[in-house]
Amino acid sequence: MTRLALERHQVWVYLLAIALGLGVGSLWPAAGPALEALLWPTLAVLLFATFMQVPLLQLGKALRDRRFAAAVVIGNFVVLPLLAWVLVAWLGMLGASPAVRLGVLLVLLVPCTDWFITFSQLSGGDVPRAMAVTPLNLVLQLLLLPAYLWLMGDATTLVSFHLATLAPALLVVVVPLAGAAVAQRTFKTHPKADAVREALAWTPVPLLAVVVFLIAGAQVSTVWQGLHVLPQVVPVFVVFLVAAALVAKALARWLALPAAQGRTLAFSLGTRNSFVVLPFALALPAGWEATAVVVVVQSLVELLGMAVYLWWVPRRLFVGSAETD
């Protein structure tokens, strides 16, 4: 199996991992503490492997193509946050709990920095520009997420974010990020750097499968109880996927982007960075367990949605030559 094939069908790997985790947690509930102890270091390794795929030292490349960079920034950090705010307000009107609304906000406010590149490649998108824009997406989401939550979250949501509670989650994100930056700088000219990066590119899918297995096994009762959120959040995530593609189409037309760049833009807007926000969701205090369930559900809905995108985006939204300019 090729890496592209693995990434294209990864949703089935995660569903199997969740089923196995629920089975283990139900049959051996005493294993819960051990599984939870393994969760945080596994998350850290996953994030390190993910950040190693982001050209952290090449932020300037994203700004060379100003039209494409503008489309990415406007879409991911202006239009889609406003859409997320509207969707969360809609959930509030439907009676969704603060934990559910927070999960939706967390995961919809952060654009993807990894597997959208794979889907861009599969759809005939502009892979070099996809790779160039990833550090810009990562830096902006880390800087803007606290401001978005402060603006869009209600009082109950903000109270849940105590620095002492979230400090471990912050370390799980910052330490792998710093480690990846140091590793990229250290091995920048090493003859085996590309081979190491290629080997690490195989690891996010199996590592995320281990993470969701550990979550399901360690918090089996929470997962079962959290199934009631599916009718609330799945339609929201489907609406987001459809709207993101249409926003990409509008921005590409406005900025006169070629078809290949439009496809890449669609996958950038349609995919979210659940890896980065999952530690924060897991670190929330008791009573907020549904937040992590929402984040996991979004990633599964997104991956199924990408199967539709791979047909819809190149054949209906951005028809034309896949050549880049």
GROMACS .gro file of C-alpha atoms in nm:
model
  325
    1MET     CA    1   0.000   0.000   0.000
    2THR     CA    2   0.126   0.349  -0.083
    3ARG     CA    3   0.117   0.635   0.165
    4LEU     CA    4  -0.136   0.820  -0.051
    5ALA     CA    5  -0.366   0.517  -0.045
    6LEU     CA    6  -0.334   0.490   0.332
    7GLU     CA    7  -0.417   0.858   0.380
    8ARG     CA    8  -0.708   0.841   0.136
    9HIS     CA    9  -0.873   0.557   0.328
   10GLN     CA   10  -0.763   0.657   0.679
   11VAL     CA   11  -1.116   0.708   0.809
   12TRP     CA   12  -1.170   0.331   0.812
   13VAL     CA   13  -0.851   0.289   1.015
   14TYR     CA   14  -0.982   0.535   1.275
   15LEU     CA   15  -1.326   0.375   1.292
   16LEU     CA   16  -1.164   0.037   1.353
   17ALA     CA   17  -0.940   0.188   1.621
   18ILE     CA   18  -1.241   0.344   1.796
   19ALA     CA   19  -1.430   0.014   1.787
   20LEU     CA   20  -1.131  -0.172   1.932
   21GLY     CA   21  -1.087   0.093   2.200
   22LEU     CA   22  -1.452   0.073   2.303
   23GLY     CA   23  -1.424  -0.304   2.316
   24VAL     CA   24  -1.111  -0.298   2.532
   25GLY     CA   25  -1.253  -0.031   2.761
   26SER     CA   26  -1.580  -0.218   2.805
   27LEU     CA   27  -1.421  -0.560   2.867
   28TRP     CA   28  -1.134  -0.436   3.087
   29PRO     CA   29  -1.240  -0.110   3.255
   30ALA     CA   30  -0.942  -0.136   3.492
   31ALA     CA   31  -0.716  -0.065   3.195
   32GLY     CA   32  -0.855   0.289   3.170
   33PRO     CA   33  -0.587   0.465   3.380
   34ALA     CA   34  -0.304   0.294   3.190
   35LEU     CA   35  -0.456   0.389   2.854
   36GLU     CA   36  -0.501   0.748   2.968
   37ALA     CA   37  -0.138   0.762   3.085
   38LEU     CA   38  -0.025   0.660   2.736
   39LEU     CA   39  -0.248   0.918   2.566
   40TRP     CA   40  -0.046   1.233   2.630
   41PRO     CA   41   0.297   1.107   2.517
   42THR     CA   42   0.135   0.952   2.209
   43LEU     CA   43  -0.027   1.286   2.127
   44ALA     CA   44   0.310   1.458   2.164
   45VAL     CA   45   0.474   1.214   1.922
   46LEU     CA   46   0.185   1.255   1.678
   47LEU     CA   47   0.216   1.633   1.683
   48PHE     CA   48   0.593   1.616   1.636
   49ALA     CA   49   0.551   1.390   1.331
   50THR     CA   50   0.281   1.623   1.198
   51PHE     CA   51   0.484   1.941   1.249
   52MET     CA   52   0.781   1.777   1.076
   53GLN     CA   53   0.572   1.778   0.758
   54VAL     CA   54   0.527   2.157   0.783
   55PRO     CA   55   0.815   2.364   0.636
   56LEU     CA   56   0.841   2.573   0.953
   57LEU     CA   57   1.152   2.757   0.838
   58GLN     CA   58   1.004   2.868   0.506
   59LEU     CA   59   0.730   3.108   0.608
   60GLY     CA   60   0.846   3.362   0.349
   61LYS     CA   61   0.754   3.131   0.062
   62ALA     CA   62   0.385   3.161   0.145
   63LEU     CA   63   0.397   3.536   0.093
   64ARG     CA   64   0.557   3.527  -0.251
   65ASP     CA   65   0.229   3.449  -0.424
   66ARG     CA   66   0.020   3.726  -0.276
   67ARG     CA   67  -0.305   3.634  -0.448
   68PHE     CA   68  -0.302   3.275  -0.327
   69ALA     CA   69  -0.183   3.374   0.022
   70ALA     CA   70  -0.459   3.637   0.039
   71ALA     CA   71  -0.721   3.379  -0.059
   72VAL     CA   72  -0.599   3.139   0.211
   73VAL     CA   73  -0.585   3.405   0.482
   74ILE     CA   74  -0.921   3.564   0.398
   75GLY     CA   75  -1.091   3.227   0.373
   76ASN     CA   76  -0.939   3.058   0.677
   77PHE     CA   77  -0.914   3.352   0.913
   78VAL     CA   78  -1.197   3.589   0.817
   79VAL     CA   79  -1.483   3.417   0.633
   80LEU     CA   80  -1.477   3.072   0.795
   81PRO     CA   81  -1.443   3.202   1.154
   82LEU     CA   82  -1.754   3.412   1.091
   83LEU     CA   83  -1.928   3.100   0.958
   84ALA     CA   84  -1.818   2.902   1.265
   85TRP     CA   85  -1.958   3.176   1.488
   86VAL     CA   86  -2.294   3.158   1.309
   87LEU     CA   87  -2.302   2.778   1.331
   88VAL     CA   88  -2.226   2.781   1.703
   89ALA     CA   89  -2.497   3.041   1.760
   90TRP     CA   90  -2.735   2.812   1.571
   91LEU     CA   91  -2.634   2.522   1.796
   92GLY     CA   92  -2.704   2.741   2.098
   93MET     CA   93  -3.054   2.810   1.970
   94LEU     CA   94  -3.104   2.434   1.934
   95GLY     CA   95  -3.004   2.382   2.298
   96ALA     CA   96  -2.655   2.236   2.251
   97SER     CA   97  -2.445   2.233   2.566
   98PRO     CA   98  -2.150   2.470   2.617
   99ALA     CA   99  -1.912   2.172   2.586
  100VAL     CA  100  -2.052   2.084   2.243
  101ARG     CA  101  -2.040   2.444   2.124
  102LEU     CA  102  -1.681   2.479   2.245
  103GLY     CA  103  -1.578   2.164   2.058
  104VAL     CA  104  -1.728   2.300   1.737
  105LEU     CA  105  -1.553   2.634   1.782
  106LEU     CA  106  -1.217   2.479   1.864
  107VAL     CA  107  -1.204   2.251   1.563
  108LEU     CA  108  -1.359   2.481   1.303
  109LEU     CA  109  -1.133   2.776   1.383
  110VAL     CA  110  -0.803   2.604   1.298
  111PRO     CA  111  -0.718   2.518   0.934
  112CYS     CA  112  -0.535   2.195   0.852
  113THR     CA  113  -0.158   2.189   0.806
  114ASP     CA  114  -0.100   1.831   0.696
  115TRP     CA  115  -0.343   1.601   0.516
  116PHE     CA  116  -0.497   1.875   0.302
  117ILE     CA  117  -0.171   1.854   0.104
  118THR     CA  118  -0.239   1.489   0.028
  119PHE     CA  119  -0.594   1.559  -0.085
  120SER     CA  120  -0.472   1.852  -0.295
  121GLN     CA  121  -0.232   1.616  -0.469
  122LEU     CA  122  -0.501   1.354  -0.526
  123SER     CA  123  -0.729   1.616  -0.684
  124GLY     CA  124  -0.466   1.762  -0.916
  125GLY     CA  125  -0.410   2.069  -0.699
  126ASP     CA  126  -0.101   2.286  -0.661
  127VAL     CA  127   0.110   2.090  -0.409
  128PRO     CA  128   0.406   2.333  -0.393
  129ARG     CA  129   0.174   2.618  -0.297
  130ALA     CA  130  -0.007   2.392  -0.049
  131MET     CA  131   0.324   2.317   0.122
  132ALA     CA  132   0.433   2.679   0.110
  133VAL     CA  133   0.120   2.805   0.283
  134THR     CA  134   0.119   2.553   0.571
  135PRO     CA  135   0.353   2.748   0.804
  136LEU     CA  136   0.142   3.060   0.750
  137ASN     CA  137  -0.172   2.867   0.846
  138LEU     CA  138  -0.002   2.721   1.153
  139VAL     CA  139   0.139   3.048   1.285
  140LEU     CA  140  -0.184   3.243   1.232
  141GLN     CA  141  -0.406   2.981   1.396
  142LEU     CA  142  -0.186   2.959   1.705
  143LEU     CA  143  -0.187   3.339   1.735
  144LEU     CA  144  -0.555   3.397   1.658
  145LEU     CA  145  -0.728   3.103   1.830
  146PRO     CA  146  -0.725   3.264   2.179
  147ALA     CA  147  -0.866   3.588   2.033
  148TYR     CA  148  -1.138   3.401   1.843
  149LEU     CA  149  -1.241   3.208   2.157
  150TRP     CA  150  -1.249   3.529   2.360
  151LEU     CA  151  -1.469   3.698   2.099
  152MET     CA  152  -1.699   3.405   2.021
  153GLY     CA  153  -1.713   3.205   2.343
  154ASP     CA  154  -1.969   3.274   2.610
  155ALA     CA  155  -1.891   3.330   2.978
  156THR     CA  156  -1.927   2.959   3.060
  157THR     CA  157  -1.679   2.865   2.789
  158LEU     CA  158  -1.421   3.120   2.900
  159VAL     CA  159  -1.442   3.009   3.262
  160SER     CA  160  -1.344   2.656   3.156
  161PHE     CA  161  -1.010   2.779   3.022
  162HIS     CA  162  -0.787   2.804   3.327
  163LEU     CA  163  -0.415   2.834   3.257
  164ALA     CA  164  -0.328   2.575   3.521
  165THR     CA  165  -0.567   2.325   3.363
  166LEU     CA  166  -0.456   2.388   3.006
  167ALA     CA  167  -0.082   2.415   3.075
  168PRO     CA  168  -0.017   2.043   3.006
  169ALA     CA  169  -0.205   2.066   2.677
  170LEU     CA  170  -0.010   2.379   2.583
  171LEU     CA  171   0.316   2.194   2.649
  172VAL     CA  172   0.198   1.898   2.438
  173VAL     CA  173   0.159   2.140   2.146
  174VAL     CA  174   0.450   2.379   2.202
  175VAL     CA  175   0.722   2.124   2.282
  176PRO     CA  176   0.669   1.913   1.965
  177LEU     CA  177   0.642   2.234   1.761
  178ALA     CA  178   0.971   2.363   1.899
  179GLY     CA  179   1.128   2.020   1.859
  180ALA     CA  180   1.022   2.001   1.496
  181ALA     CA  181   1.160   2.350   1.426
  182VAL     CA  182   1.494   2.260   1.587
  183ALA     CA  183   1.506   1.927   1.400
  184GLN     CA  184   1.435   2.095   1.067
  185ARG     CA  185   1.707   2.353   1.124
  186THR     CA  186   1.957   2.094   1.250
  187PHE     CA  187   1.902   1.849   0.966
  188LYS     CA  188   1.838   2.107   0.696
  189THR     CA  189   2.145   2.008   0.497
  190HIS     CA  190   2.181   1.652   0.621
  191PRO     CA  191   2.193   1.401   0.332
  192LYS     CA  192   1.933   1.179   0.498
  193ALA     CA  193   1.692   1.459   0.591
  194ASP     CA  194   1.448   1.381   0.309
  195ALA     CA  195   1.448   1.011   0.396
  196VAL     CA  196   1.371   1.087   0.761
  197ARG     CA  197   1.092   1.326   0.666
  198GLU     CA  198   0.944   1.067   0.427
  199ALA     CA  199   0.956   0.800   0.698
  200LEU     CA  200   0.783   1.034   0.944
  201ALA     CA  201   0.516   1.110   0.682
  202TRP     CA  202   0.391   0.751   0.722
  203THR     CA  203   0.336   0.790   1.097
  204PRO     CA  204   0.047   1.041   1.150
  205VAL     CA  205  -0.226   0.799   1.038
  206PRO     CA  206  -0.122   0.506   1.261
  207LEU     CA  207  -0.040   0.743   1.548
  208LEU     CA  208  -0.380   0.910   1.529
  209ALA     CA  209  -0.537   0.564   1.519
  210VAL     CA  210  -0.354   0.486   1.844
  211VAL     CA  211  -0.474   0.816   1.993
  212VAL     CA  212  -0.841   0.753   1.916
  213PHE     CA  213  -0.802   0.394   2.042
  214LEU     CA  214  -0.664   0.526   2.371
  215ILE     CA  215  -0.939   0.788   2.401
  216ALA     CA  216  -1.213   0.533   2.334
  217GLY     CA  217  -1.060   0.281   2.573
  218ALA     CA  218  -0.980   0.523   2.855
  219GLN     CA  219  -1.308   0.715   2.835
  220VAL     CA  220  -1.547   0.448   2.712
  221SER     CA  221  -1.840   0.571   2.921
  222THR     CA  222  -1.786   0.928   2.801
  223VAL     CA  223  -1.779   0.815   2.439
  224TRP     CA  224  -2.101   0.615   2.474
  225GLN     CA  225  -2.271   0.904   2.653
  226GLY     CA  226  -2.138   1.148   2.394
  227LEU     CA  227  -2.309   0.972   2.104
  228HIS     CA  228  -2.613   1.191   2.165
  229VAL     CA  229  -2.420   1.486   2.020
  230LEU     CA  230  -2.406   1.327   1.673
  231PRO     CA  231  -2.745   1.457   1.554
  232GLN     CA  232  -2.642   1.804   1.669
  233VAL     CA  233  -2.292   1.835   1.528
  234VAL     CA  234  -2.284   1.617   1.216
  235PRO     CA  235  -2.521   1.849   1.020
  236VAL     CA  236  -2.310   2.147   1.131
  237PHE     CA  237  -1.993   1.988   1.001
  238VAL     CA  238  -2.161   1.893   0.672
  239VAL     CA  239  -2.283   2.251   0.626
  240PHE     CA  240  -1.931   2.374   0.699
  241LEU     CA  241  -1.781   2.144   0.434
  242VAL     CA  242  -2.025   2.259   0.167
  243ALA     CA  243  -1.985   2.626   0.259
  244ALA     CA  244  -1.604   2.603   0.266
  245ALA     CA  245  -1.594   2.472  -0.090
  246LEU     CA  246  -1.828   2.746  -0.211
  247VAL     CA  247  -1.619   3.011  -0.032
  248ALA     CA  248  -1.312   2.872  -0.208
  249LYS     CA  249  -1.490   2.899  -0.542
  250ALA     CA  250  -1.589   3.261  -0.474
  251LEU     CA  251  -1.241   3.363  -0.358
  252ALA     CA  252  -1.072   3.188  -0.651
  253ARG     CA  253  -1.300   3.367  -0.896
  254TRP     CA  254  -1.248   3.704  -0.723
  255LEU     CA  255  -0.868   3.668  -0.721
  256ALA     CA  256  -0.850   3.497  -1.063
  257LEU     CA  257  -0.675   3.186  -0.937
  258PRO     CA  258  -0.611   2.902  -1.183
  259ALA     CA  259  -0.791   2.571  -1.138
  260ALA     CA  260  -0.504   2.394  -0.959
  261GLN     CA  261  -0.475   2.670  -0.700
  262GLY     CA  262  -0.852   2.677  -0.658
  263ARG     CA  263  -0.853   2.306  -0.578
  264THR     CA  264  -0.578   2.353  -0.320
  265LEU     CA  265  -0.770   2.643  -0.169
  266ALA     CA  266  -1.084   2.430  -0.142
  267PHE     CA  267  -0.901   2.158   0.050
  268SER     CA  268  -0.731   2.413   0.273
  269LEU     CA  269  -1.064   2.567   0.368
  270GLY     CA  270  -1.247   2.236   0.400
  271THR     CA  271  -0.999   2.062   0.634
  272ARG     CA  272  -0.937   2.146   0.999
  273ASN     CA  273  -0.648   2.088   1.240
  274SER     CA  274  -0.802   1.850   1.493
  275PHE     CA  275  -0.455   1.727   1.598
  276VAL     CA  276  -0.367   2.066   1.747
  277VAL     CA  277  -0.688   2.135   1.939
  278LEU     CA  278  -0.745   1.780   2.068
  279PRO     CA  279  -0.500   1.822   2.359
  280PHE     CA  280  -0.688   2.131   2.476
  281ALA     CA  281  -1.021   1.950   2.452
  282LEU     CA  282  -0.884   1.658   2.655
  283ALA     CA  283  -0.740   1.890   2.921
  284LEU     CA  284  -1.071   2.057   3.004
  285PRO     CA  285  -1.216   1.996   3.352
  286ALA     CA  286  -1.483   1.741   3.443
  287GLY     CA  287  -1.813   1.806   3.271
  288TRP     CA  288  -1.651   1.908   2.942
  289GLU     CA  289  -1.578   1.559   2.808
  290ALA     CA  290  -1.815   1.611   2.514
  291THR     CA  291  -1.574   1.868   2.371
  292ALA     CA  292  -1.317   1.601   2.286
  293VAL     CA  293  -1.591   1.377   2.141
  294VAL     CA  294  -1.697   1.661   1.911
  295VAL     CA  295  -1.339   1.711   1.790
  296VAL     CA  296  -1.302   1.341   1.705
  297VAL     CA  297  -1.642   1.332   1.533
  298GLN     CA  298  -1.545   1.632   1.320
  299SER     CA  299  -1.232   1.462   1.196
  300LEU     CA  300  -1.430   1.154   1.091
  301VAL     CA  301  -1.699   1.361   0.916
  302GLU     CA  302  -1.426   1.562   0.746
  303LEU     CA  303  -1.249   1.255   0.613
  304LEU     CA  304  -1.572   1.118   0.470
  305GLY     CA  305  -1.636   1.462   0.325
  306MET     CA  306  -1.294   1.457   0.159
  307ALA     CA  307  -1.402   1.151  -0.039
  308VAL     CA  308  -1.684   1.367  -0.180
  309TYR     CA  309  -1.447   1.662  -0.231
  310LEU     CA  310  -1.214   1.445  -0.440
  311TRP     CA  311  -1.500   1.400  -0.687
  312TRP     CA  312  -1.674   1.737  -0.650
  313VAL     CA  313  -1.383   1.983  -0.642
  314PRO     CA  314  -1.196   1.884  -0.964
  315ARG     CA  315  -1.503   1.776  -1.163
  316ARG     CA  316  -1.755   2.046  -1.072
  317LEU     CA  317  -1.601   2.343  -0.888
  318PHE     CA  318  -1.259   2.376  -1.050
  319VAL     CA  319  -1.275   2.209  -1.388
  320GLY     CA  320  -0.975   2.265  -1.610
  321SER     CA  321  -0.605   2.205  -1.641
  322ALA     CA  322  -0.425   2.088  -1.329
  323GLU     CA  323  -0.111   2.268  -1.437
  324THR     CA  324   0.024   2.535  -1.205
  325ASP     CA  325   0.159   2.869  -1.302
   0.00000   0.00000   0.00000
